[in-house]
PDB file of C-alpha atoms and ligand atoms in Angstrom:
ATOM      1  CA  MET A 235      41.470   3.759 -22.802  1.00 85.00           C
ATOM      2  CA  ILE A 236      38.742   3.487 -20.110  1.00 95.00           C
ATOM      3  CA  SER A 237      39.176   3.550 -16.450  1.00 97.00           C
ATOM      4  CA  GLU A 238      39.431   0.338 -14.060  1.00 97.00           C
ATOM      5  CA  LYS A 239      36.174   1.417 -12.665  1.00 98.00           C
ATOM      6  CA  VAL A 240      34.334   1.890 -15.772  1.00 98.00           C
ATOM      7  CA  GLN A 241      36.182  -1.589 -17.316  1.00 98.00           C
ATOM      8  CA  ASN A 242      34.925  -3.539 -14.306  1.00 98.00           C
ATOM      9  CA  VAL A 243      31.110  -2.299 -14.564  1.00 98.00           C
ATOM     10  CA  LEU A 244      30.895  -2.945 -18.370  1.00 98.00           C
ATOM     11  CA  ASN A 245      32.813  -6.610 -17.610  1.00 98.00           C
ATOM     12  CA  SER A 246      29.864  -7.072 -15.231  1.00 98.00           C
ATOM     13  CA  GLN A 247      27.509  -6.278 -17.603  1.00 98.00           C
ATOM     14  CA  ILE A 248      28.658  -8.768 -20.252  1.00 98.00           C
ATOM     15  CA  ASN A 249      28.328 -11.307 -17.345  1.00 98.00           C
ATOM     16  CA  LYS A 250      24.696  -9.869 -16.669  1.00 98.00           C
ATOM     17  CA  GLU A 251      23.736 -10.080 -20.320  1.00 98.00           C
ATOM     18  CA  PHE A 252      25.010 -13.727 -21.184  1.00 98.00           C
ATOM     19  CA  TYR A 253      22.950 -14.826 -18.024  1.00 98.00           C
ATOM     20  CA  SER A 254      20.079 -13.167 -19.374  1.00 98.00           C
ATOM     21  CA  ALA A 255      20.434 -15.102 -22.477  1.00 98.00           C
ATOM     22  CA  TYR A 256      20.722 -18.046 -19.899  1.00 98.00           C
ATOM     23  CA  LEU A 257      17.584 -17.546 -18.512  1.00 98.00           C
ATOM     24  CA  TYR A 258      15.754 -16.777 -21.136  1.00 98.00           C
ATOM     25  CA  LEU A 259      16.875 -20.509 -22.589  1.00 98.00           C
ATOM     26  CA  ALA A 260      15.553 -22.106 -19.758  1.00 98.00           C
ATOM     27  CA  MET A 261      12.133 -20.299 -20.163  1.00 98.00           C
ATOM     28  CA  SER A 262      12.096 -21.322 -23.850  1.00 98.00           C
ATOM     29  CA  ALA A 263      13.253 -24.751 -22.842  1.00 98.00           C
ATOM     30  CA  PHE A 264      10.066 -25.007 -20.203  1.00 98.00           C
ATOM     31  CA  PHE A 265       7.487 -23.499 -22.741  1.00 98.00           C
ATOM     32  CA  ASP A 266       8.719 -26.196 -25.112  1.00 98.00           C
ATOM     33  CA  GLU A 267       7.812 -28.547 -22.597  1.00 97.00           C
ATOM     34  CA  ILE A 268       4.268 -27.489 -21.876  1.00 97.00           C
ATOM     35  CA  GLY A 269       3.400 -27.015 -25.681  1.00 97.00           C
ATOM     36  CA  LEU A 270       3.661 -23.024 -25.561  1.00 98.00           C
ATOM     37  CA  TYR A 271       5.751 -22.948 -28.832  1.00 98.00           C
ATOM     38  CA  GLY A 272       5.104 -19.397 -29.420  1.00 98.00           C
ATOM     39  CA  PHE A 273       6.202 -18.455 -26.072  1.00 98.00           C
ATOM     40  CA  ALA A 274       9.290 -20.583 -26.503  1.00 98.00           C
ATOM     41  CA  ASN A 275      10.048 -18.953 -29.745  1.00 98.00           C
ATOM     42  CA  TRP A 276       9.488 -15.369 -28.208  1.00 98.00           C
ATOM     43  CA  THR A 277      12.254 -16.006 -25.348  1.00 98.00           C
ATOM     44  CA  LYS A 278      14.632 -17.962 -27.270  1.00 98.00           C
ATOM     45  CA  VAL A 279      14.680 -14.680 -29.580  1.00 98.00           C
ATOM     46  CA  GLN A 280      15.181 -12.737 -26.410  1.00 98.00           C
ATOM     47  CA  ALA A 281      18.068 -14.852 -25.321  1.00 98.00           C
ATOM     48  CA  LYS A 282      19.756 -14.297 -29.111  1.00 98.00           C
ATOM     49  CA  GLU A 283      19.458 -10.668 -28.494  1.00 97.00           C
ATOM     50  CA  GLU A 284      20.776 -10.909 -25.083  1.00 98.00           C
ATOM     51  CA  ILE A 285      23.475 -12.444 -26.608  1.00 97.00           C
ATOM     52  CA  ASP A 286      23.982  -9.405 -28.983  1.00 97.00           C
ATOM     53  CA  HIS A 287      23.921  -7.325 -25.971  1.00 98.00           C
ATOM     54  CA  GLY A 288      26.673  -8.755 -24.532  1.00 98.00           C
ATOM     55  CA  MET A 289      28.680  -8.833 -27.679  1.00 97.00           C
ATOM     56  CA  ILE A 290      28.515  -5.220 -28.259  1.00 98.00           C
ATOM     57  CA  LEU A 291      29.869  -4.493 -24.562  1.00 98.00           C
ATOM     58  CA  PHE A 292      32.482  -6.962 -25.372  1.00 98.00           C
ATOM     59  CA  ASP A 293      33.238  -5.217 -28.760  1.00 98.00           C
ATOM     60  CA  TYR A 294      33.103  -1.734 -27.280  1.00 98.00           C
ATOM     61  CA  ILE A 295      35.659  -2.735 -24.476  1.00 98.00           C
ATOM     62  CA  ILE A 296      38.176  -3.855 -26.833  1.00 98.00           C
ATOM     63  CA  GLU A 297      37.547  -0.574 -29.191  1.00 97.00           C
ATOM     64  CA  ARG A 298      38.335   1.350 -25.893  1.00 97.00           C
ATOM     65  CA  ASP A 299      41.794  -0.557 -25.277  1.00 97.00           C
ATOM     66  CA  GLY A 300      40.246  -1.862 -22.427  1.00 98.00           C
ATOM     67  CA  LYS A 301      40.580  -5.524 -21.002  1.00 98.00           C
ATOM     68  CA  VAL A 302      37.620  -8.272 -21.540  1.00 98.00           C
ATOM     69  CA  ASN A 303      37.200 -10.441 -18.425  1.00 98.00           C
ATOM     70  CA  LEU A 304      34.449 -13.360 -18.780  1.00 98.00           C
ATOM     71  CA  GLU A 305      33.330 -14.204 -15.391  1.00 96.00           C
ATOM     72  CA  LYS A 306      31.654 -16.975 -14.635  1.00 97.00           C
ATOM     73  CA  ILE A 307      27.793 -17.520 -15.869  1.00 98.00           C
ATOM     74  CA  ASP A 308      25.382 -18.730 -13.123  1.00 97.00           C
ATOM     75  CA  SER A 309      22.966 -21.665 -13.541  1.00 97.00           C
ATOM     76  CA  PRO A 310      19.561 -19.764 -14.393  1.00 97.00           C
ATOM     77  CA  ASP A 311      16.380 -19.987 -12.256  1.00 87.00           C
ATOM     78  CA  ARG A 312      14.258 -23.106 -13.544  1.00 89.00           C
ATOM     79  CA  ASN A 313      11.427 -22.757 -10.899  1.00 93.00           C
ATOM     80  CA  PHE A 314       8.623 -21.959 -13.505  1.00 98.00           C
ATOM     81  CA  GLU A 315       4.997 -22.688 -13.220  1.00 97.00           C
ATOM     82  CA  ASN A 316       2.843 -21.086 -15.574  1.00 96.00           C
ATOM     83  CA  PRO A 317       3.024 -18.364 -18.492  1.00 97.00           C
ATOM     84  CA  LEU A 318       2.312 -15.336 -16.048  1.00 97.00           C
ATOM     85  CA  GLN A 319       4.647 -16.283 -13.310  1.00 97.00           C
ATOM     86  CA  VAL A 320       7.192 -16.477 -15.770  1.00 98.00           C
ATOM     87  CA  PHE A 321       6.792 -13.178 -17.572  1.00 98.00           C
ATOM     88  CA  GLU A 322       6.538 -11.711 -14.143  1.00 98.00           C
ATOM     89  CA  LYS A 323       9.596 -13.245 -13.551  1.00 98.00           C
ATOM     90  CA  ILE A 324      11.048 -11.446 -16.694  1.00 98.00           C
ATOM     91  CA  LEU A 325       9.832  -8.103 -15.676  1.00 98.00           C
ATOM     92  CA  GLU A 326      11.694  -8.312 -11.973  1.00 98.00           C
ATOM     93  CA  HIS A 327      14.873  -9.374 -14.333  1.00 98.00           C
ATOM     94  CA  GLU A 328      14.864  -6.660 -16.667  1.00 98.00           C
ATOM     95  CA  LYS A 329      14.112  -3.969 -13.587  1.00 98.00           C
ATOM     96  CA  PHE A 330      17.376  -5.542 -12.181  1.00 98.00           C
ATOM     97  CA  VAL A 331      19.359  -5.025 -15.481  1.00 98.00           C
ATOM     98  CA  THR A 332      17.889  -1.874 -16.197  1.00 98.00           C
ATOM     99  CA  GLU A 333      19.360  -0.883 -12.541  1.00 98.00           C
ATOM    100  CA  SER A 334      22.891  -2.518 -13.618  1.00 98.00           C
ATOM    101  CA  ILE A 335      22.624  -0.052 -16.828  1.00 98.00           C
ATOM    102  CA  ASN A 336      21.875   2.884 -14.958  1.00 98.00           C
ATOM    103  CA  CYS A 337      24.845   2.056 -12.521  1.00 98.00           C
ATOM    104  CA  VAL A 338      27.198   1.834 -15.871  1.00 98.00           C
ATOM    105  CA  ALA A 339      25.681   5.090 -16.769  1.00 98.00           C
ATOM    106  CA  THR A 340      26.640   6.832 -12.996  1.00 98.00           C
ATOM    107  CA  MET A 341      30.087   5.282 -12.770  1.00 98.00           C
ATOM    108  CA  SER A 342      30.756   6.643 -16.396  1.00 98.00           C
ATOM    109  CA  GLU A 343      29.894   9.839 -15.345  1.00 97.00           C
ATOM    110  CA  ASP A 344      31.665   9.744 -11.972  1.00 97.00           C
ATOM    111  CA  GLU A 345      34.847   9.008 -13.831  1.00 98.00           C
ATOM    112  CA  CYS A 346      34.433  11.583 -16.831  1.00 98.00           C
ATOM    113  CA  ASP A 347      33.889   9.154 -19.385  1.00 98.00           C
ATOM    114  CA  LEU A 348      31.816  10.638 -21.701  1.00 97.00           C
ATOM    115  CA  ALA A 349      32.152   8.179 -24.588  1.00 98.00           C
ATOM    116  CA  THR A 350      30.920   5.234 -22.090  1.00 98.00           C
ATOM    117  CA  ARG A 351      28.394   7.627 -21.065  1.00 98.00           C
ATOM    118  CA  HIS A 352      26.933   8.478 -24.345  1.00 98.00           C
ATOM    119  CA  PHE A 353      27.323   4.590 -25.572  1.00 98.00           C
ATOM    120  CA  ILE A 354      25.203   3.401 -22.368  1.00 98.00           C
ATOM    121  CA  ASN A 355      22.090   5.415 -23.659  1.00 97.00           C
ATOM    122  CA  TRP A 356      21.326   2.737 -26.160  1.00 97.00           C
ATOM    123  CA  TYR A 357      20.973   0.113 -23.463  1.00 98.00           C
ATOM    124  CA  ILE A 358      18.891   2.841 -21.445  1.00 98.00           C
ATOM    125  CA  SER A 359      16.594   3.065 -24.445  1.00 97.00           C
ATOM    126  CA  GLU A 360      16.541  -0.776 -25.012  1.00 96.00           C
ATOM    127  CA  GLN A 361      15.900  -1.426 -21.190  1.00 97.00           C
ATOM    128  CA  VAL A 362      12.748   0.561 -21.394  1.00 98.00           C
ATOM    129  CA  GLU A 363      11.457  -1.477 -24.578  1.00 96.00           C
ATOM    130  CA  GLU A 364      11.926  -4.385 -22.755  1.00 97.00           C
ATOM    131  CA  GLU A 365      10.182  -3.601 -19.702  1.00 98.00           C
ATOM    132  CA  ALA A 366       7.386  -2.625 -21.718  1.00 98.00           C
ATOM    133  CA  ASN A 367       7.430  -5.503 -23.621  1.00 97.00           C
ATOM    134  CA  ALA A 368       7.205  -7.918 -20.660  1.00 98.00           C
ATOM    135  CA  ARG A 369       4.223  -5.722 -19.259  1.00 98.00           C
ATOM    136  CA  ASP A 370       2.660  -6.182 -21.920  1.00 98.00           C
ATOM    137  CA  VAL A 371       2.383  -9.934 -21.876  1.00 97.00           C
ATOM    138  CA  ILE A 372       1.519  -9.926 -18.558  1.00 98.00           C
ATOM    139  CA  THR A 373      -1.569  -7.179 -18.959  1.00 97.00           C
ATOM    140  CA  LYS A 374      -2.614  -9.738 -21.650  1.00 96.00           C
ATOM    141  CA  LEU A 375      -2.123 -12.784 -19.464  1.00 96.00           C
ATOM    142  CA  LYS A 376      -4.071 -11.234 -16.427  1.00 96.00           C
ATOM    143  CA  MET A 377      -6.755 -10.025 -18.676  1.00 94.00           C
ATOM    144  CA  PHE A 378      -7.344 -13.843 -20.430  1.00 89.00           C
ATOM    145  CA  GLY A 379      -7.257 -15.498 -16.698  1.00 84.00           C
ATOM    146  CA  ASP A 380      -8.062 -19.315 -17.591  1.00 80.00           C
ATOM    147  CA  GLU A 381      -9.001 -18.705 -21.110  1.00 90.00           C
ATOM    148  CA  LYS A 382      -7.270 -21.105 -23.019  1.00 92.00           C
ATOM    149  CA  ALA A 383      -8.671 -19.865 -26.363  1.00 94.00           C
ATOM    150  CA  SER A 384      -6.898 -16.423 -25.850  1.00 95.00           C
ATOM    151  CA  LEU A 385      -4.078 -18.215 -24.683  1.00 95.00           C
ATOM    152  CA  TYR A 386      -3.917 -20.053 -27.656  1.00 96.00           C
ATOM    153  CA  HIS A 387      -3.641 -16.677 -29.833  1.00 96.00           C
ATOM    154  CA  LEU A 388      -1.177 -15.191 -27.688  1.00 97.00           C
ATOM    155  CA  ASP A 389       0.941 -18.055 -28.107  1.00 97.00           C
ATOM    156  CA  LYS A 390       0.615 -17.406 -31.902  1.00 97.00           C
ATOM    157  CA  GLU A 391       1.143 -14.026 -31.765  1.00 97.00           C
ATOM    158  CA  LEU A 392       4.548 -14.519 -30.043  1.00 98.00           C
ATOM    159  CA  GLY A 393       5.428 -17.206 -32.572  1.00 97.00           C
ATOM    160  CA  ASN A 394       5.650 -14.412 -35.035  1.00 97.00           C
ATOM    161  CA  ARG A 395       8.606 -12.887 -33.444  1.00 97.00           C
ATOM    162  CA  GLU A 396      11.585 -12.816 -35.777  1.00 96.00           C
ATOM    163  CA  TYR A 397      15.300 -12.339 -34.242  1.00 96.00           C
ATOM    164  CA  LYS A 398      17.244  -9.851 -36.093  1.00 90.00           C
ATOM    165  CA  THR A 399      20.894  -8.954 -35.093  1.00 86.00           C
ATOM    166  CA  HIS A 400      20.588  -6.395 -32.713  1.00 75.00           C
ATOM    167  CA  SER A 401      23.238  -3.985 -33.609  1.00 75.00           C
ATOM    168  CA  TYR A 402      24.447  -0.977 -31.751  1.00 73.00           C
TER     169      TYR A 402
HETATM  170 FE1  FEO D 431      20.307  -7.205 -22.239  1.00 55.58          FE
HETATM  171 FE2  FEO D 431      17.198  -7.616 -21.292  1.00 55.58          FE
HETATM  172  O1  FEO D 431      18.934  -6.668 -20.811  1.00 55.58           O
END
Protein backbone atom coordinates (compact mmCIF):
# COMPACT_ATOMS: atom_id res chain seq x y z
CA MET A 1 0.00 0.00 0.00
CA ILE A 2 1.19 3.53 -0.72
CA SER A 3 0.32 6.68 1.21
CA GLU A 4 -2.18 9.11 -0.26
CA LYS A 5 0.53 11.76 -0.68
CA VAL A 6 2.78 9.42 -2.68
CA GLN A 7 -0.20 8.16 -4.67
CA ASN A 8 -1.14 11.75 -5.55
CA VAL A 9 2.31 12.70 -6.84
CA LEU A 10 2.52 9.46 -8.85
CA ASN A 11 -0.89 10.12 -10.43
CA SER A 12 0.14 13.69 -11.19
CA GLN A 13 3.30 12.31 -12.80
CA ILE A 14 1.21 10.01 -15.06
CA ASN A 15 -0.59 13.12 -16.28
CA LYS A 16 2.70 14.94 -16.96
CA GLU A 17 4.04 11.98 -18.94
CA PHE A 18 0.91 11.75 -21.09
CA TYR A 19 0.94 15.53 -21.56
CA SER A 20 4.57 15.14 -22.69
CA ALA A 21 3.40 12.62 -25.31
CA TYR A 22 0.80 15.16 -26.53
CA LEU A 23 3.44 17.90 -26.67
CA TYR A 24 5.88 15.77 -28.66
CA LEU A 25 3.09 14.74 -31.04
CA ALA A 26 2.21 18.41 -31.65
CA MET A 27 5.89 19.04 -32.39
CA SER A 28 5.99 16.03 -34.72
CA ALA A 29 3.01 17.40 -36.65
CA PHE A 30 4.76 20.78 -36.95
CA PHE A 31 7.94 19.19 -38.32
CA ASP A 32 5.89 17.14 -40.74
CA GLU A 33 4.18 20.32 -41.98
CA ILE A 34 7.51 22.02 -42.72
CA GLY A 35 9.00 18.94 -44.41
CA LEU A 36 11.53 17.96 -41.72
CA TYR A 37 10.49 14.31 -41.63
CA GLY A 38 13.49 13.15 -39.58
CA PHE A 39 12.67 15.67 -36.84
CA ALA A 40 9.04 14.53 -37.11
CA ASN A 41 10.16 10.93 -36.61
CA TRP A 42 12.37 11.78 -33.61
CA THR A 43 9.61 13.62 -31.77
CA LYS A 44 7.04 10.93 -32.60
CA VAL A 45 9.34 8.23 -31.18
CA GLN A 46 9.76 10.40 -28.07
CA ALA A 47 5.96 10.66 -27.76
CA LYS A 48 5.75 6.85 -27.69
CA GLU A 49 8.43 6.71 -24.99
CA GLU A 50 6.45 9.22 -22.92
CA ILE A 51 3.41 6.95 -23.11
CA ASP A 52 5.62 4.12 -21.82
CA HIS A 53 6.76 6.37 -18.95
CA GLY A 54 3.11 6.99 -18.04
CA MET A 55 2.21 3.29 -18.29
CA ILE A 56 5.10 2.22 -16.04
CA LEU A 57 3.75 4.58 -13.35
CA PHE A 58 0.20 3.29 -13.98
CA ASP A 59 1.31 -0.33 -13.50
CA TYR A 60 3.37 0.58 -10.43
CA ILE A 61 0.44 2.23 -8.63
CA ILE A 62 -1.69 -0.87 -9.26
CA GLU A 63 1.13 -3.18 -8.15
CA ARG A 64 1.30 -1.23 -4.85
CA ASP A 65 -2.44 -1.64 -4.37
CA GLY A 66 -2.99 2.07 -4.96
CA LYS A 67 -5.69 3.90 -6.88
CA VAL A 68 -5.04 5.24 -10.37
CA ASN A 69 -6.55 8.66 -11.00
CA LEU A 70 -6.39 9.75 -14.64
CA GLU A 71 -6.48 13.55 -14.64
CA LYS A 72 -7.45 15.73 -17.60
CA ILE A 73 -4.68 16.18 -20.17
CA ASP A 74 -4.18 19.79 -21.29
CA SER A 75 -3.99 20.76 -24.94
CA PRO A 76 -0.32 21.14 -25.89
CA ASP A 77 1.52 24.31 -26.91
CA ARG A 78 1.38 24.81 -30.71
CA ASN A 79 3.40 28.00 -31.05
CA PHE A 80 6.28 26.55 -32.97
CA GLU A 81 8.55 28.61 -35.20
CA ASN A 82 11.67 26.68 -36.17
CA PRO A 83 13.70 23.60 -35.10
CA LEU A 84 15.91 25.50 -32.63
CA GLN A 85 12.95 27.12 -30.89
CA VAL A 86 11.19 23.73 -30.67
CA PHE A 87 14.22 22.00 -29.14
CA GLU A 88 14.64 24.85 -26.67
CA LYS A 89 11.02 24.23 -25.67
CA ILE A 90 11.83 20.51 -25.33
CA LEU A 91 14.75 21.24 -23.00
CA GLU A 92 12.65 23.63 -20.93
CA HIS A 93 9.86 21.05 -20.68
CA GLU A 94 12.21 18.22 -19.73
CA LYS A 95 13.73 20.39 -16.98
CA PHE A 96 10.21 20.87 -15.65
CA VAL A 97 9.64 17.08 -15.73
CA THR A 98 12.97 16.53 -13.95
CA GLU A 99 11.87 18.86 -11.14
CA SER A 100 8.60 16.95 -10.89
CA ILE A 101 10.40 13.58 -10.70
CA ASN A 102 12.67 15.01 -7.99
CA CYS A 103 9.54 15.97 -6.03
CA VAL A 104 8.28 12.36 -6.30
CA ALA A 105 11.64 11.19 -4.90
CA THR A 106 11.49 13.74 -2.07
CA MET A 107 7.88 12.89 -1.21
CA SER A 108 8.63 9.16 -1.11
CA GLU A 109 11.53 9.85 1.30
CA ASP A 110 9.32 12.07 3.48
CA GLU A 111 6.74 9.26 3.61
CA CYS A 112 9.43 6.62 4.34
CA ASP A 113 8.32 4.79 1.16
CA LEU A 114 11.63 3.25 0.12
CA ALA A 115 10.05 1.09 -2.59
CA THR A 116 8.85 4.20 -4.44
CA ARG A 117 12.13 5.96 -3.73
CA HIS A 118 13.93 3.03 -5.38
CA PHE A 119 11.39 2.82 -8.24
CA ILE A 120 11.79 6.49 -9.15
CA ASN A 121 15.56 6.17 -9.63
CA TRP A 122 14.92 4.84 -13.15
CA TYR A 123 13.11 8.11 -14.00
CA ILE A 124 15.89 10.21 -12.49
CA SER A 125 18.42 8.56 -14.84
CA GLU A 126 16.00 8.82 -17.76
CA GLN A 127 15.68 12.59 -17.22
CA VAL A 128 19.46 13.05 -17.33
CA GLU A 129 19.41 11.33 -20.74
CA GLU A 130 16.42 13.30 -22.04
CA GLU A 131 17.88 16.67 -21.11
CA ALA A 132 21.23 15.67 -22.67
CA ASN A 133 19.53 14.55 -25.90
CA ALA A 134 17.73 17.90 -26.27
CA ARG A 135 20.92 19.85 -25.47
CA ASP A 136 22.82 17.85 -28.08
CA VAL A 137 20.38 18.82 -30.85
CA ILE A 138 20.34 22.47 -29.66
CA THR A 139 24.16 22.59 -29.83
CA LYS A 140 24.13 21.27 -33.40
CA LEU A 141 21.36 23.62 -34.51
CA LYS A 142 23.19 26.64 -33.06
CA MET A 143 26.40 25.53 -34.77
CA PHE A 144 24.70 25.18 -38.17
CA GLY A 145 22.91 28.53 -38.13
CA ASP A 146 20.98 28.88 -41.39
CA GLU A 147 23.11 26.34 -43.23
CA LYS A 148 20.58 24.19 -45.08
CA ALA A 149 22.90 21.28 -45.97
CA SER A 150 23.73 20.64 -42.31
CA LEU A 151 20.06 20.83 -41.35
CA TYR A 152 19.35 18.27 -44.07
CA HIS A 153 21.97 15.88 -42.61
CA LEU A 154 20.68 16.37 -39.06
CA ASP A 155 17.18 15.62 -40.31
CA LYS A 156 18.51 12.36 -41.79
CA GLU A 157 20.24 11.51 -38.49
CA LEU A 158 17.10 12.13 -36.42
CA GLY A 159 15.14 10.07 -38.93
CA ASN A 160 17.14 7.01 -37.88
CA ARG A 161 15.76 6.99 -34.34
CA GLU A 162 13.73 3.84 -33.79
CA TYR A 163 11.12 3.20 -31.15
CA LYS A 164 11.85 0.38 -28.73
CA THR A 165 9.43 -0.33 -25.92
CA HIS A 166 10.67 1.54 -22.90
CA SER A 167 10.48 -0.86 -20.02
CA TYR A 168 11.37 -0.45 -16.38
FE1 LIG B 1 9.03 11.16 -19.49
FE2 LIG B 1 10.39 13.31 -21.20
O1 LIG B 1 9.90 12.74 -19.52
